[in-house]
CSV table of C-alpha atoms in Angstrom, one decimal:
chain,number,residue,atom,x,y,z
A,1279,MET,CA,108.3,-71.0,170.4
A,1280,TYR,CA,105.1,-68.9,171.3
A,1281,ASP,CA,105.3,-69.7,174.8
A,1282,HIS,CA,109.1,-69.0,175.0
A,1283,TYR,CA,109.2,-65.6,173.0
A,1284,SER,CA,105.7,-64.2,173.0
A,1285,GLY,CA,106.1,-62.1,176.1
A,1286,ALA,CA,109.2,-60.3,174.8
A,1287,LEU,CA,107.7,-59.9,171.3
A,1288,TYR,CA,104.3,-58.6,172.7
A,1289,GLY,CA,106.4,-55.9,174.9
A,1290,VAL,CA,108.3,-54.7,172.1
A,1291,ILE,CA,105.1,-54.3,169.9
A,1292,LEU,CA,102.9,-52.6,172.7
A,1293,ARG,CA,105.9,-50.2,173.4
A,1294,ILE,CA,105.5,-49.3,169.7
A,1295,VAL,CA,101.8,-49.3,169.3
A,1296,GLN,CA,100.5,-48.4,172.5
A,1297,SER,CA,97.5,-50.2,172.3
A,1298,LYS,CA,96.5,-53.9,173.7
A,1299,GLU,CA,94.1,-54.3,171.0
A,1300,TYR,CA,96.5,-53.7,168.2
A,1301,THR,CA,99.3,-55.5,169.7
A,1302,GLU,CA,97.1,-58.8,170.1
A,1303,GLU,CA,96.4,-58.4,166.2
A,1304,ILE,CA,100.1,-57.8,165.4
A,1305,ILE,CA,101.8,-60.6,167.4
A,1306,GLN,CA,99.5,-62.8,165.4
A,1307,ASP,CA,100.8,-61.5,162.2
A,1308,VAL,CA,104.3,-61.5,163.6
A,1309,PHE,CA,104.3,-65.3,164.4
A,1310,VAL,CA,102.7,-66.2,161.0
A,1311,LYS,CA,105.4,-64.1,159.4
A,1312,ILE,CA,108.1,-65.9,161.5
A,1313,TRP,CA,106.6,-69.2,160.7
A,1314,ASN,CA,106.5,-68.8,157.0
A,1315,SER,CA,110.0,-67.0,156.7
A,1316,ILE,CA,111.9,-69.3,159.1
A,1317,GLN,CA,114.1,-70.6,156.3
A,1318,GLN,CA,115.4,-67.0,155.8
A,1319,TYR,CA,117.0,-67.0,159.3
A,1320,ASP,CA,120.8,-67.2,159.1
A,1321,SER,CA,122.5,-67.9,162.3
A,1322,SER,CA,125.7,-66.3,161.1
A,1323,LYS,CA,124.2,-63.1,160.9
A,1324,GLY,CA,122.8,-62.9,164.5
A,1325,ARG,CA,120.7,-64.5,167.1
A,1326,PHE,CA,117.3,-66.0,166.5
A,1327,TYR,CA,115.9,-63.9,169.2
A,1328,THR,CA,117.3,-60.6,167.3
A,1329,TRP,CA,115.9,-61.8,164.1
A,1330,MET,CA,112.2,-62.2,165.7
A,1331,ILE,CA,112.5,-58.9,167.5
A,1332,ASN,CA,113.2,-57.1,164.1
A,1333,ILE,CA,110.2,-58.9,162.4
A,1334,ALA,CA,108.1,-57.8,165.4
A,1335,ARG,CA,109.5,-54.1,165.4
A,1336,ASN,CA,109.2,-53.8,161.5
A,1337,THR,CA,105.6,-55.1,161.6
A,1338,ALA,CA,104.5,-52.9,164.3
A,1339,ILE,CA,105.8,-49.8,162.6
A,1340,ASP,CA,104.3,-51.0,159.2
A,1341,TYR,CA,101.2,-51.3,161.1
A,1342,LEU,CA,101.3,-47.7,162.3
A,1343,LYS,CA,102.1,-46.5,159.0
A,1344,SER,CA,99.3,-48.5,157.3
A,1345,LYS,CA,96.2,-46.7,155.9
A,1346,SER,CA,93.9,-48.8,157.8
A,1347,PHE,CA,95.6,-47.9,161.1
A,1348,GLN,CA,95.3,-44.3,160.2
A,1349,ASN,CA,91.7,-44.4,159.1
A,1350,ASN,CA,90.9,-46.1,162.5
A,1351,LEU,CA,92.4,-43.2,164.5
A,1352,LYS,CA,90.6,-40.9,162.3
A,1353,ASN,CA,87.4,-42.6,163.0
A,1354,GLN,CA,87.5,-42.9,166.6
A,1355,PRO,CA,84.6,-41.3,168.6
A,1356,LEU,CA,85.5,-38.0,169.8
A,1357,PRO,CA,84.9,-38.9,173.6
A,1358,ASP,CA,87.2,-42.0,173.6
A,1359,PHE,CA,89.8,-40.5,171.6
A,1360,VAL,CA,89.9,-37.3,173.7
A,1361,TYR,CA,89.7,-38.9,177.1
A,1362,ASN,CA,91.8,-42.2,176.4
A,1363,THR,CA,95.3,-40.6,175.9
A,1364,THR,CA,97.2,-43.4,177.4
A,1365,ASP,CA,96.4,-45.7,174.6
A,1366,PHE,CA,97.8,-43.3,172.0
A,1367,SER,CA,100.6,-41.6,173.9
A,1368,ILE,CA,104.1,-42.5,172.8
A,1369,SER,CA,105.5,-40.8,175.9
A,1370,ASN,CA,104.2,-43.3,178.4
A,1371,ASN,CA,107.4,-44.7,179.9
A,1372,SER,CA,105.9,-46.1,183.1
A,1373,SER,CA,106.1,-49.8,181.8
A,1374,ASP,CA,109.5,-51.2,180.7
A,1375,TYR,CA,108.6,-54.5,178.9
A,1376,ILE,CA,111.8,-56.0,178.3
A,1377,GLY,CA,114.1,-54.2,180.9
A,1378,PHE,CA,115.5,-52.1,178.2
A,1379,ASN,CA,115.1,-48.6,179.9
A,1380,ASN,CA,117.9,-49.5,182.3
A,1381,VAL,CA,120.3,-50.0,179.4
A,1382,LEU,CA,118.9,-47.0,177.6
A,1383,GLU,CA,120.0,-44.8,180.8
A,1384,GLY,CA,123.5,-45.6,179.9
A,1385,LEU,CA,123.3,-43.4,176.9
A,1386,GLU,CA,123.4,-39.6,176.8
A,1387,THR,CA,120.1,-38.0,176.2
A,1388,ASP,CA,120.4,-37.1,172.7
A,1389,LYS,CA,121.4,-40.7,171.7
A,1390,GLN,CA,118.3,-41.9,174.0
A,1391,GLU,CA,116.3,-39.7,171.8
A,1392,LEU,CA,117.5,-40.9,168.6
A,1393,ILE,CA,116.8,-44.6,169.5
A,1394,ASP,CA,113.2,-43.6,171.0
A,1395,LEU,CA,112.4,-41.9,167.7
A,1396,ALA,CA,114.0,-44.5,165.4
A,1397,TYR,CA,113.1,-47.9,167.3
A,1398,TYR,CA,109.9,-47.0,169.3
A,1399,GLN,CA,108.2,-44.5,167.3
A,1400,GLY,CA,109.2,-45.7,163.9
A,1401,TYR,CA,110.7,-42.5,162.4
A,1402,THR,CA,113.1,-42.7,159.5
A,1403,GLN,CA,116.6,-41.0,159.5
A,1404,ASN,CA,115.0,-38.4,157.3
A,1405,GLU,CA,112.1,-37.8,159.4
A,1406,ILE,CA,114.4,-37.6,162.5
A,1407,SER,CA,116.3,-35.0,160.6
A,1408,GLU,CA,113.3,-32.9,159.7
A,1409,LYS,CA,111.7,-33.3,163.3
A,1410,LEU,CA,115.1,-32.4,165.2
A,1411,LYS,CA,116.1,-29.8,162.5
A,1412,ILE,CA,119.5,-31.4,162.2
A,1413,PRO,CA,121.3,-32.4,159.1
A,1414,LEU,CA,120.8,-36.1,157.7
A,1415,GLY,CA,124.4,-36.8,158.0
A,1416,THR,CA,124.5,-35.9,161.7
A,1417,VAL,CA,121.6,-38.1,162.3
A,1418,LYS,CA,123.3,-40.9,160.7
A,1419,THR,CA,126.4,-40.4,162.6
A,1420,LYS,CA,124.7,-39.9,165.9
A,1421,MET,CA,122.6,-42.9,165.6
A,1422,ARG,CA,125.5,-45.1,164.5
A,1423,ASN,CA,127.4,-43.9,167.6
A,1424,ALA,CA,124.3,-44.4,169.6
A,1425,LEU,CA,123.9,-48.2,168.4
A,1426,MET,CA,127.7,-48.6,168.9
A,1427,LYS,CA,127.4,-47.6,172.6
A,1428,LEU,CA,124.3,-49.6,173.1
A,1429,LYS,CA,126.0,-52.6,171.8
A,1430,ASP,CA,128.8,-52.0,174.4
A,1431,LEU,CA,126.2,-51.5,177.2
A,1432,LEU,CA,124.4,-54.6,176.2
A,1433,LYS,CA,127.4,-56.8,176.5
A,1434,ASP,CA,127.0,-56.4,180.3
A,1435,TYR,CA,123.4,-58.0,180.2
A,1436,GLN,CA,124.5,-61.2,178.5
């Protein structure tokens, strides 16, 4: 299972945390979570791959929000933190780890931004509402429309 899925999961996690060191730590946790909760997988609710991607994404986001990660960021030596902007940059789109950027390009710009904020940067819908200064209901509607459009776009890739 590791040989078959680790590359894709690694790419998803790396896209979120933007650090190879943290990604290696998180992917280990992800496979332990998958192993320990395999009995919770329900094939009627979705594909196994999708279930694992969700575990990886949620684990990476939880890690970014953890106190230990936040403390590590605060305790970085100043020269390393200042000059090493690529490890902590969220806007580094030069790498497309699972070929998803091509699919996202099929969405309107505002929908791309919502997907990026929610799924790659780990923002909640409330946080997106505050950041973009738009009502929560609008965020929810636009997010639902973006996901429906994304679902249609992904049909071409299966």
